[in-house]
């Protein structure tokens, strides 16, 4: 079987790429981890290259058989997991280097905002990118070789200096990691939230929303209904990505609690009612991070989705019981 | 003309209000958050992942700690999303239940330890902002969010484990 090389460019507002890549005998499967079946981009990639498409929500395959992973990540987890593993990644959402694994998201392995028309056959003679995995391994092995050279017996003061330096270095690294996190993830979300709150509270839309939301979220039955809807197995994987929906709804409810439209004792049950879908978009990836077998993923995805229908409403009731005597 | 001026004024008014909110979030939340997350990150780096792994492995033996202490440790030390890699210490049949428990703790942890899932703080912060606006303290809410979170992931772990075992048994028969 011969495979064709393809070129994938970033879409509007996308980031990374272009990737010019070709499957080989081993890496010849397109892994579609997008929730709600196989997406058009995976299909296009498979069609052009001659690869097979695998629905990541139905099963999983070893990482070294994945030619390219297609995700629709909102910027937290999936967009970084595959680049970290050294797998070419196409993100359908236009997300750049973000999330806790942002450091692994590089132009030569990741491209985002991709639409089917951004995937084309590579022109003849175009240079094919090398699998990022190989280069990564090389650099780490050269580092490992260099390390033992300076391990000589040194005096007490030198050793103490090194130890203190090591600790200070760790503090500094922790600080840098934190600030990076704030810039990459927290500040952009704050900007987005502020814009929403500004428009909603000043334009009068807020009053309309309040009239619709407040009666629902200011009572236990109302919260249970919200929770059951969010936990429906066909909705929960769609509502999950990046926890964006849960976060936006959380901000809405916060504004209404602040205005006094929702009593504060409903804050705790609400935290669970708006979030029974947490991680439902991420089950196959999360399981493969835990080195689960394909058979486990096949069973694990529906098991977790069904479990949420039962445990979602239970969590709201427990939270409601625990909210007595709080405010 | 007056009408246009009014229109422009109310248009920019939307964003002035947004700007004020942004200022409030940045000055009210970020300074403490940065210092707190830096502190916890340094502790994690000083302890080191391998020591945590050794301790965490001991928590996988019985069903109580498997779905309480174990996922909480995973989320605290490895944070979202690397926490799920702790699934590798478990038998296949427990992996979906562990994932369910761990991922369900991704938000309850943020009330007390925002470093655990710093990219998705606004599930908690959004609602907590409202409580602050009323002049009430969020500390009690954060503690209860954490406790209820532990109870909920315990229940989720057990229920998902049952469902997984049932489905595996049915598959075997077929």
Coordinates of C-alpha atoms in Angstrom, one line a residue:
Chain A
X1 CA 0.0 0.0 0.0
X2 CA 1.4 3.4 -0.9
X3 CA 0.5 6.5 1.0
X4 CA 0.4 10.1 -0.2
X5 CA 2.0 13.1 1.5
X6 CA -0.3 15.9 2.5
X7 CA 0.0 19.5 3.5
X8 CA -2.0 20.9 6.3
X9 CA -2.1 24.7 6.8
X10 CA -3.6 26.6 9.7
X11 CA -7.1 28.0 9.3
X12 CA -8.3 31.5 9.9
X13 CA -7.1 32.6 13.4
X14 CA -5.3 29.3 13.7
X15 CA -1.8 28.7 14.8
X16 CA 1.2 26.5 13.9
X17 CA 2.0 24.4 10.9
X18 CA 2.1 24.1 8.0
X19 CA 2.7 20.4 8.3
X20 CA 3.9 18.5 5.3
X21 CA 3.6 14.9 6.4
X22 CA 3.4 11.4 5.0
X23 CA 2.2 8.2 6.7
X24 CA 4.4 5.1 6.7
X25 CA 3.9 1.4 7.2
X26 CA 3.6 1.8 11.0
X27 CA 2.1 5.2 11.5
X28 CA -0.8 4.9 9.2
X29 CA -4.0 5.7 11.3
X30 CA -5.8 8.9 11.7
X31 CA -7.1 9.2 15.3
X32 CA -10.2 11.4 15.6
X33 CA -10.7 12.5 19.1
X34 CA -13.5 15.0 18.6
X35 CA -16.6 13.7 20.2
X36 CA -19.8 13.1 18.3
X37 CA -18.3 10.7 15.7
X38 CA -15.5 11.2 13.1
X39 CA -15.2 14.8 11.9
X40 CA -14.8 15.9 8.3
X41 CA -11.1 16.9 8.7
X42 CA -10.1 13.4 9.8
X43 CA -12.1 12.0 6.9
X44 CA -10.3 14.3 4.4
X45 CA -6.9 13.5 5.8
X46 CA -7.7 9.7 5.5
X47 CA -9.1 10.1 2.0
X48 CA -6.0 12.0 0.7
X49 CA -3.3 9.9 2.3
X50 CA -5.0 6.5 2.1
X51 CA -5.0 6.0 5.9
X52 CA -7.6 4.4 8.0
X53 CA -9.6 6.6 10.4
X54 CA -10.1 5.5 14.0
X55 CA -12.8 7.1 16.3
X56 CA -10.9 7.8 19.5
X57 CA -14.1 7.8 21.5
X58 CA -14.9 4.2 20.5
X59 CA -11.5 2.7 20.8
X60 CA -7.8 3.5 21.1
X61 CA -4.6 2.5 19.3
X62 CA -0.9 2.6 20.4
X63 CA 0.7 6.0 20.0
X64 CA 3.3 4.7 17.6
X65 CA 0.6 3.8 15.1
X66 CA -1.0 7.2 15.1
X67 CA -0.1 9.2 11.9
X68 CA -2.0 12.2 13.1
X69 CA -4.4 13.0 15.9
X70 CA -7.4 15.3 15.2
X71 CA -8.8 17.0 18.3
X72 CA -11.3 19.8 19.0
X73 CA -9.7 21.1 22.2
X74 CA -10.7 24.5 23.7
X75 CA -7.2 25.0 25.0
X76 CA -6.7 23.0 28.2
X77 CA -5.7 19.4 27.7
X78 CA -6.0 17.5 24.5
X79 CA -4.2 20.1 22.4
X80 CA -1.1 19.5 24.5
X81 CA -1.3 15.7 25.3
X82 CA -0.6 14.5 21.7
X83 CA 2.3 16.9 21.0
X84 CA 3.8 15.8 24.3
X85 CA 3.7 12.3 23.1
X86 CA 5.3 13.3 19.9
X87 CA 2.3 12.8 17.7
X88 CA 1.3 15.3 14.9
X89 CA -1.8 17.1 16.1
X90 CA -4.5 18.9 14.2
X91 CA -6.8 21.0 16.4
X92 CA -10.1 22.0 14.8
X93 CA -10.5 25.0 17.2
X94 CA -8.1 27.9 16.6
X95 CA -6.0 27.5 19.8
X96 CA -2.3 28.5 20.0
X97 CA 0.2 27.5 22.6
X98 CA -2.0 27.2 25.7
X99 CA -2.9 25.0 28.6
X100 CA -0.6 23.3 31.1
X101 CA 1.3 21.5 28.3
X102 CA 1.8 24.6 26.2
X103 CA 5.5 24.1 26.1
X104 CA 5.1 21.0 23.9
X105 CA 2.9 22.8 21.4
X106 CA 5.2 23.8 18.5
X107 CA 4.8 24.8 14.9
X108 CA 6.5 21.7 13.6
X109 CA 4.0 19.3 15.3
X110 CA 0.8 21.2 15.8
X111 CA -1.6 23.1 13.6
X112 CA -4.9 24.6 14.7
X113 CA -8.1 26.1 13.3
X114 CA -8.0 23.6 10.5
X115 CA -11.0 23.2 8.1
X116 CA -11.3 20.4 5.5
X117 CA -10.2 22.8 2.7
X118 CA -6.9 23.5 4.6
X119 CA -5.9 19.9 4.0
X120 CA -4.4 19.3 0.5
X121 CA -2.1 16.9 -1.2
X122 CA 1.5 18.0 -0.9
X123 CA 3.2 19.2 -4.1
X124 CA 5.7 16.9 -5.6
X125 CA 9.2 17.5 -4.3
X126 CA 8.0 19.2 -1.1
X127 CA 10.2 18.3 1.9
X128 CA 8.5 16.1 4.3
X129 CA 8.8 17.0 8.0
X130 CA 10.5 14.5 10.2
X131 CA 8.5 13.0 13.1
X132 CA 9.1 15.2 16.1
X133 CA 9.5 12.2 18.3
X134 CA 12.8 11.2 16.9
X135 CA 14.4 14.6 17.3
X136 CA 13.1 14.9 20.9
X137 CA 14.8 11.6 21.8
X138 CA 18.1 12.7 20.3
X139 CA 18.3 15.9 22.3
X140 CA 17.4 14.2 25.6
X141 CA 20.0 11.4 25.1
X142 CA 22.8 14.0 24.3
X143 CA 21.9 15.8 27.6
X144 CA 22.1 12.5 29.5
X145 CA 25.6 11.9 28.2
X146 CA 26.8 15.4 29.1
X147 CA 25.6 15.2 32.7
X148 CA 28.0 12.7 34.4
X149 CA 31.1 14.5 33.2
X150 CA 31.0 17.2 35.9
X151 CA 30.2 14.8 38.7
X152 CA 33.5 15.1 40.6
X153 CA 34.1 15.1 44.3
X154 CA 33.7 18.6 45.5
X155 CA 34.3 20.4 48.7
X156 CA 31.6 20.9 51.3
X157 CA 31.1 24.6 50.5
X158 CA 30.8 23.9 46.8
X159 CA 28.3 21.2 47.5
X160 CA 26.3 23.4 49.9
X161 CA 26.3 26.2 47.4
X162 CA 25.1 23.8 44.7
X163 CA 22.3 22.5 47.0
X164 CA 21.1 26.0 47.9
X165 CA 21.4 27.0 44.2
X166 CA 19.3 24.0 43.3
X167 CA 16.5 24.9 45.8
X168 CA 16.5 28.6 44.7
X169 CA 16.5 27.4 41.1
X170 CA 13.4 25.3 41.8
X171 CA 11.6 28.3 43.4
X172 CA 12.5 30.4 40.4
X173 CA 11.3 27.7 38.0
X174 CA 8.0 27.5 40.0
X175 CA 7.6 31.2 39.7
X176 CA 8.2 31.2 36.0
X177 CA 5.8 28.3 35.5
X178 CA 3.2 30.2 37.4
X179 CA 3.5 33.5 35.5
X180 CA 3.5 31.6 32.2
X181 CA 0.3 29.9 33.3
X182 CA -1.3 33.3 34.3
X183 CA -0.3 34.8 30.9
X184 CA -1.3 31.8 28.8
X185 CA -4.5 30.7 30.5
X186 CA -5.8 32.9 33.3
X187 CA -5.5 36.4 31.8
X188 CA -7.1 35.6 28.5
X189 CA -10.0 34.0 30.2
X190 CA -10.4 37.0 32.5
X191 CA -10.5 39.3 29.4
X192 CA -13.2 37.2 27.9
X193 CA -15.2 37.0 31.1
X194 CA -14.9 40.8 31.7
X195 CA -16.1 41.5 28.2
X196 CA -19.1 39.2 28.7
X197 CA -20.0 40.7 32.1
X198 CA -19.6 44.3 30.8
X199 CA -21.9 43.7 27.9
X200 CA -24.4 41.7 29.8
X201 CA -24.7 44.0 32.8
X202 CA -24.7 47.3 30.9
X203 CA -26.9 46.4 28.0
X204 CA -29.9 45.2 29.9
X205 CA -29.5 41.6 28.5
X206 CA -28.6 40.7 32.1
X207 CA -32.1 41.4 33.3
X208 CA -33.6 39.2 30.7
X209 CA -31.2 36.4 31.5
X210 CA -31.8 36.9 35.2
X211 CA -35.5 36.5 34.8
X212 CA -34.9 33.2 32.9
X213 CA -32.1 31.8 35.0
X214 CA -32.8 32.9 38.6
X215 CA -36.0 30.9 39.2
X216 CA -34.4 27.8 37.8
X217 CA -31.1 28.0 39.7
X218 CA -32.6 29.4 42.9
X219 CA -34.2 26.1 43.8
X220 CA -33.2 22.4 44.2
X221 CA -35.5 21.0 41.5
X222 CA -34.4 23.6 39.1
X223 CA -30.7 22.8 39.7
X224 CA -31.4 19.1 39.3
X225 CA -33.0 19.7 35.9
X226 CA -30.0 21.7 34.8
X227 CA -27.7 18.9 36.0
X228 CA -29.7 16.1 34.3
X229 CA -29.6 17.9 31.0
X230 CA -25.9 18.5 31.2
X231 CA -25.3 14.8 32.1
X232 CA -27.2 13.4 29.1
X233 CA -24.7 11.0 27.4
X234 CA -25.1 12.5 24.0
X235 CA -24.7 16.1 25.3
X236 CA -22.0 15.8 27.9
X237 CA -19.0 15.2 25.5
X238 CA -20.1 18.3 23.6
X239 CA -20.5 20.5 26.6
X240 CA -17.1 19.4 28.1
X241 CA -14.3 21.0 26.1
X242 CA -12.1 23.4 28.1
X243 CA -14.9 23.6 30.7
X244 CA -15.9 26.7 28.8
X245 CA -19.6 26.2 29.2
X246 CA -19.3 25.4 32.9
X247 CA -17.1 28.5 33.4
X248 CA -19.4 30.9 31.5
X249 CA -22.5 29.6 33.3
X250 CA -20.5 29.9 36.6
X251 CA -19.8 33.5 35.8
X252 CA -23.5 34.1 35.0
X253 CA -24.7 32.6 38.2
X254 CA -22.0 34.5 40.2
X255 CA -23.3 37.8 38.8
X256 CA -26.9 36.8 39.7
X257 CA -25.8 35.8 43.2
X258 CA -24.0 39.1 43.6
X259 CA -27.2 41.0 42.6
X260 CA -29.2 39.0 45.1
X261 CA -31.4 37.2 42.5
X262 CA -30.1 33.8 43.6
X263 CA -29.7 33.1 47.3
X264 CA -26.1 32.5 48.3
X265 CA -26.9 29.1 49.9
X266 CA -27.4 27.8 46.3
X267 CA -23.8 28.5 45.4
X268 CA -22.6 25.0 46.5
X269 CA -25.2 22.9 44.8
X270 CA -24.9 25.1 41.7
X271 CA -21.2 24.4 41.5
X272 CA -22.1 20.7 41.0
X273 CA -25.3 21.2 38.9
X274 CA -23.5 23.1 36.2
X275 CA -20.6 20.6 35.9
X276 CA -21.8 16.9 35.7
X277 CA -20.2 16.9 32.2
X278 CA -16.7 17.6 33.5
X279 CA -14.1 15.7 31.5
X280 CA -16.7 13.8 29.4
X281 CA -14.9 15.2 26.3
X282 CA -11.6 13.8 27.5
X283 CA -12.4 10.2 28.5
X284 CA -10.4 8.3 25.8
X285 CA -7.4 10.7 26.1
X286 CA -7.4 10.5 29.9
X287 CA -7.6 6.7 29.8
X288 CA -4.8 6.5 27.4
X289 CA -2.7 8.7 29.6
X290 CA -3.3 6.0 32.2
X291 CA -2.0 3.5 29.7
X292 CA -5.4 1.7 29.3
X293 CA -5.8 -1.0 26.7
X294 CA -8.1 -0.4 23.7
X295 CA -10.7 -2.7 25.2
X296 CA -10.8 -0.7 28.4
X297 CA -11.4 2.5 26.5
X298 CA -14.2 0.9 24.5
X299 CA -16.0 0.1 27.7
X300 CA -14.7 3.0 29.8
X301 CA -16.2 5.8 27.6
X302 CA -19.9 4.6 27.9
X303 CA -19.3 3.5 31.5
X304 CA -18.3 7.0 32.6
X305 CA -21.0 8.7 30.5
X306 CA -23.8 6.5 32.0
X307 CA -22.3 6.9 35.5
X308 CA -22.7 10.6 35.2
X309 CA -26.4 10.4 34.6
X310 CA -26.7 8.7 38.0
X311 CA -24.0 10.5 40.0
X312 CA -24.7 14.0 38.6
X313 CA -28.0 14.5 40.4
X314 CA -26.7 12.7 43.5
X315 CA -23.8 15.2 43.7
X316 CA -26.3 18.1 43.6
X317 CA -28.3 16.7 46.4
X318 CA -25.2 16.1 48.6
X319 CA -24.0 19.6 47.9
X320 CA -27.4 21.0 48.8
X321 CA -27.3 19.1 52.1
X322 CA -23.8 20.4 52.8
X323 CA -24.9 24.0 52.1
X324 CA -27.1 24.2 55.3
X325 CA -25.7 26.7 57.8
X326 CA -23.2 28.1 55.3
X327 CA -24.8 31.5 54.6
Chain B
X1 CA -26.5 64.3 16.3
X2 CA -27.4 64.0 20.0
X3 CA -28.7 60.6 19.3
X4 CA -25.5 59.5 17.7
X5 CA -23.5 60.9 20.6
X6 CA -25.7 59.0 23.1
X7 CA -25.3 55.8 21.0
X8 CA -21.5 56.1 21.0
X9 CA -21.6 56.8 24.8
X10 CA -23.6 53.7 25.6
X11 CA -21.5 51.7 23.2
X12 CA -18.3 52.6 25.0
X13 CA -20.1 52.2 28.3
X14 CA -20.3 48.5 27.7
X15 CA -16.6 48.3 27.5
X16 CA -15.9 50.7 30.3
X17 CA -17.9 48.4 32.5
X18 CA -16.0 45.4 31.1
X19 CA -12.7 47.2 31.8
X20 CA -13.7 47.9 35.4
X21 CA -14.5 44.2 35.8
X22 CA -11.2 43.2 34.3
X23 CA -9.3 45.6 36.6
X24 CA -11.1 44.1 39.5
X25 CA -10.2 40.5 38.5
X26 CA -6.6 41.3 37.8
X27 CA -5.9 43.3 41.0
X28 CA -8.2 41.3 43.2
X29 CA -7.3 37.7 42.2
X30 CA -4.1 37.5 40.3
X31 CA -1.5 38.8 43.0
X32 CA -2.5 36.2 45.6
X33 CA -3.0 33.5 43.0
X34 CA 0.5 34.0 41.6
X35 CA 2.2 33.8 45.0
X36 CA 0.0 30.8 46.1
X37 CA 0.6 28.8 42.9
X38 CA 4.3 29.6 43.0
X39 CA 4.5 28.3 46.5
X40 CA 2.6 25.1 45.8
X41 CA 4.6 24.5 42.6
X42 CA 7.9 24.9 44.4
X43 CA 6.7 22.4 47.1
X44 CA 5.8 19.9 44.4
X45 CA 9.2 20.4 42.7
X46 CA 11.1 20.0 46.0
X47 CA 9.2 16.8 47.0
X48 CA 9.6 15.3 43.5
X49 CA 7.2 13.2 41.5
X50 CA 8.8 9.8 42.3
X51 CA 8.3 10.2 46.1
X52 CA 4.6 11.0 45.5
X53 CA 4.3 8.0 43.2
X54 CA 5.6 5.7 45.8
X55 CA 3.1 6.9 48.4
X56 CA 0.2 7.0 45.9
X57 CA 0.8 3.4 44.8
X58 CA 0.0 2.3 48.4
X59 CA -3.4 4.0 48.2
X60 CA -4.6 1.9 45.3
X61 CA -5.2 -1.4 47.3
X62 CA -8.6 -0.7 48.8
X63 CA -11.7 0.9 47.2
X64 CA -12.0 3.7 49.7
X65 CA -8.6 5.3 49.2
X66 CA -8.5 4.3 45.6
X67 CA -11.3 6.8 44.8
X68 CA -10.5 9.4 47.4
X69 CA -6.9 9.9 48.5
X70 CA -5.4 8.5 45.3
X71 CA -7.2 10.9 42.8
X72 CA -6.8 13.9 45.2
X73 CA -3.0 13.3 45.4
X74 CA -2.9 12.9 41.6
X75 CA -4.7 16.1 41.0
X76 CA -2.7 18.0 43.6
X77 CA 0.8 16.9 42.5
X78 CA 0.4 16.3 38.8
X79 CA -2.5 18.7 38.1
X80 CA -4.9 18.6 35.2
X81 CA -4.4 16.8 32.7
X82 CA -1.3 14.8 33.7
X83 CA -3.1 13.6 36.9
X84 CA -4.8 10.9 34.8
X85 CA -1.4 9.2 34.1
X86 CA -1.7 7.8 37.6
X87 CA -4.2 5.4 36.1
X88 CA -1.1 3.3 35.1
X89 CA -0.8 2.0 38.6
X90 CA -4.2 0.4 38.5
X91 CA -5.7 -2.8 36.9
X92 CA -7.5 -2.3 33.7
X93 CA -10.9 -2.8 35.3
X94 CA -10.4 0.2 37.7
X95 CA -9.0 2.6 35.1
X96 CA -12.3 4.2 33.9
X97 CA -13.5 4.6 37.5
X98 CA -10.2 6.3 38.5
X99 CA -10.4 8.6 35.5
X100 CA -14.0 9.5 36.5
X101 CA -13.0 10.2 40.1
X102 CA -9.9 12.2 39.2
X103 CA -11.4 14.4 36.5
X104 CA -14.4 15.1 38.7
X105 CA -12.0 16.6 41.2
X106 CA -10.5 19.0 38.7
X107 CA -12.8 21.8 39.8
X108 CA -13.5 21.2 43.5
X109 CA -9.7 21.4 44.1
X110 CA -9.5 24.9 42.7
X111 CA -11.4 26.5 45.6
X112 CA -8.5 25.8 48.0
X113 CA -5.6 24.9 45.6
X114 CA -6.0 26.8 42.3
X115 CA -2.7 25.4 40.9
X116 CA -4.5 22.0 40.4
X117 CA -6.4 23.3 37.4
X118 CA -5.4 26.9 36.9
X119 CA -6.6 26.9 33.3
X120 CA -10.3 26.4 34.3
X121 CA -10.6 28.6 37.4
X122 CA -13.9 30.3 36.5
X123 CA -16.3 27.5 37.4
X124 CA -15.3 28.2 41.0
X125 CA -14.2 31.9 40.6
X126 CA -17.4 32.9 38.7
X127 CA -19.6 31.7 41.5
X128 CA -17.2 32.8 44.3
X129 CA -17.2 36.4 42.8
X130 CA -20.9 36.6 43.5
X131 CA -20.4 35.6 47.1
X132 CA -17.7 38.2 47.5
X133 CA -19.9 40.8 46.0
X134 CA -22.5 40.1 48.8
X135 CA -19.7 40.9 51.3
X136 CA -19.6 37.2 52.5
X137 CA -16.5 35.1 52.9
X138 CA -15.7 32.4 50.3
X139 CA -13.5 30.3 52.7
X140 CA -16.3 28.2 54.0
X141 CA -17.7 27.6 50.6
X142 CA -14.2 26.6 49.3
X143 CA -13.8 24.1 52.2
X144 CA -17.2 22.6 51.6
X145 CA -16.6 22.5 47.8
X146 CA -13.5 20.4 48.6
X147 CA -15.2 18.1 51.0
X148 CA -18.3 17.5 48.9
X149 CA -15.9 17.0 46.0
X150 CA -14.2 14.1 47.8
X151 CA -17.5 12.5 48.7
X152 CA -18.8 12.9 45.1
X153 CA -15.6 11.4 43.5
X154 CA -15.9 8.5 45.9
X155 CA -19.4 7.8 44.8
X156 CA -18.5 8.3 41.2
X157 CA -15.6 5.9 41.5
X158 CA -17.8 3.2 43.0
X159 CA -20.7 3.6 40.5
X160 CA -18.4 3.7 37.5
X161 CA -16.4 0.7 38.7
X162 CA -19.7 -1.3 39.0
X163 CA -20.8 -0.2 35.5
X164 CA -17.4 -1.1 34.1
X165 CA -17.4 -4.5 35.7
X166 CA -20.9 -5.2 34.5
X167 CA -20.1 -4.2 30.9
X168 CA -16.9 -6.2 30.9
X169 CA -18.7 -9.3 32.2
X170 CA -21.4 -8.9 29.5
X171 CA -18.7 -8.6 26.8
X172 CA -17.1 -11.8 28.0
X173 CA -20.4 -13.7 27.7
X174 CA -20.8 -12.5 24.1

